[in-house]
Amino acid sequence: MLQIRTVIADALRIDEEVNGFLKYCANYEKIVKKITPSGFVEREQDQPLLVMVFEYEEKFNCSYEKDKD
């Protein structure tokens, strides 16, 4: 099943946040299908926030072992 995750961070931290989510996907066997920059969230102070959208799904292991008699 396709899942969506949104990552929001300021420009100085977006790489760290994206890499952190990619490591999470690798550790929990999730397959990232698509990463899309979605836009900016303006703030009155500080830098704007960047929005990244990830589409990912579970990695399914369809193999099975036959029970030994």
CSV table of C-alpha atoms in Angstrom, one decimal, residues 25-59:
chain,number,residue,atom,x,y,z
A,25,CYS,CA,13.1,3.6,5.1
A,26,ALA,CA,16.3,1.6,4.6
A,27,ASN,CA,16.2,0.3,8.2
A,28,TYR,CA,12.5,-0.7,8.1
A,29,GLU,CA,12.4,-2.1,4.6
A,30,LYS,CA,10.3,0.6,3.0
A,31,ILE,CA,10.7,1.4,-0.7
A,32,VAL,CA,10.7,5.1,-1.6
A,33,LYS,CA,8.9,5.5,-4.9
A,34,LYS,CA,9.0,9.3,-5.3
A,35,ILE,CA,10.4,12.4,-3.6
A,36,THR,CA,8.7,15.7,-4.6
A,37,PRO,CA,9.5,19.2,-3.5
A,38,SER,CA,6.1,20.6,-2.7
A,39,GLY,CA,6.8,24.2,-1.9
A,40,PHE,CA,7.7,26.8,0.7
A,41,VAL,CA,6.0,27.9,3.9
A,42,GLU,CA,6.8,31.6,4.5
A,43,ARG,CA,7.6,32.8,8.0
A,44,GLU,CA,7.8,36.4,9.2
A,45,GLN,CA,11.1,35.8,10.8
A,46,ASP,CA,13.8,33.3,9.9
A,47,GLN,CA,14.1,31.4,6.6
A,48,PRO,CA,11.1,29.9,4.9
A,49,LEU,CA,10.4,26.3,5.5
A,50,LEU,CA,10.8,23.8,2.6
A,51,VAL,CA,8.2,21.0,2.2
A,52,MET,CA,9.2,17.7,0.7
A,53,VAL,CA,6.6,14.9,0.0
A,54,PHE,CA,7.7,11.2,0.0
A,55,GLU,CA,5.7,8.4,-1.5
A,56,TYR,CA,6.8,5.0,-0.2
A,57,GLU,CA,5.5,1.5,0.5
A,58,GLU,CA,6.3,-1.5,2.5
A,59,LYS,CA,8.7,-4.0,1.0
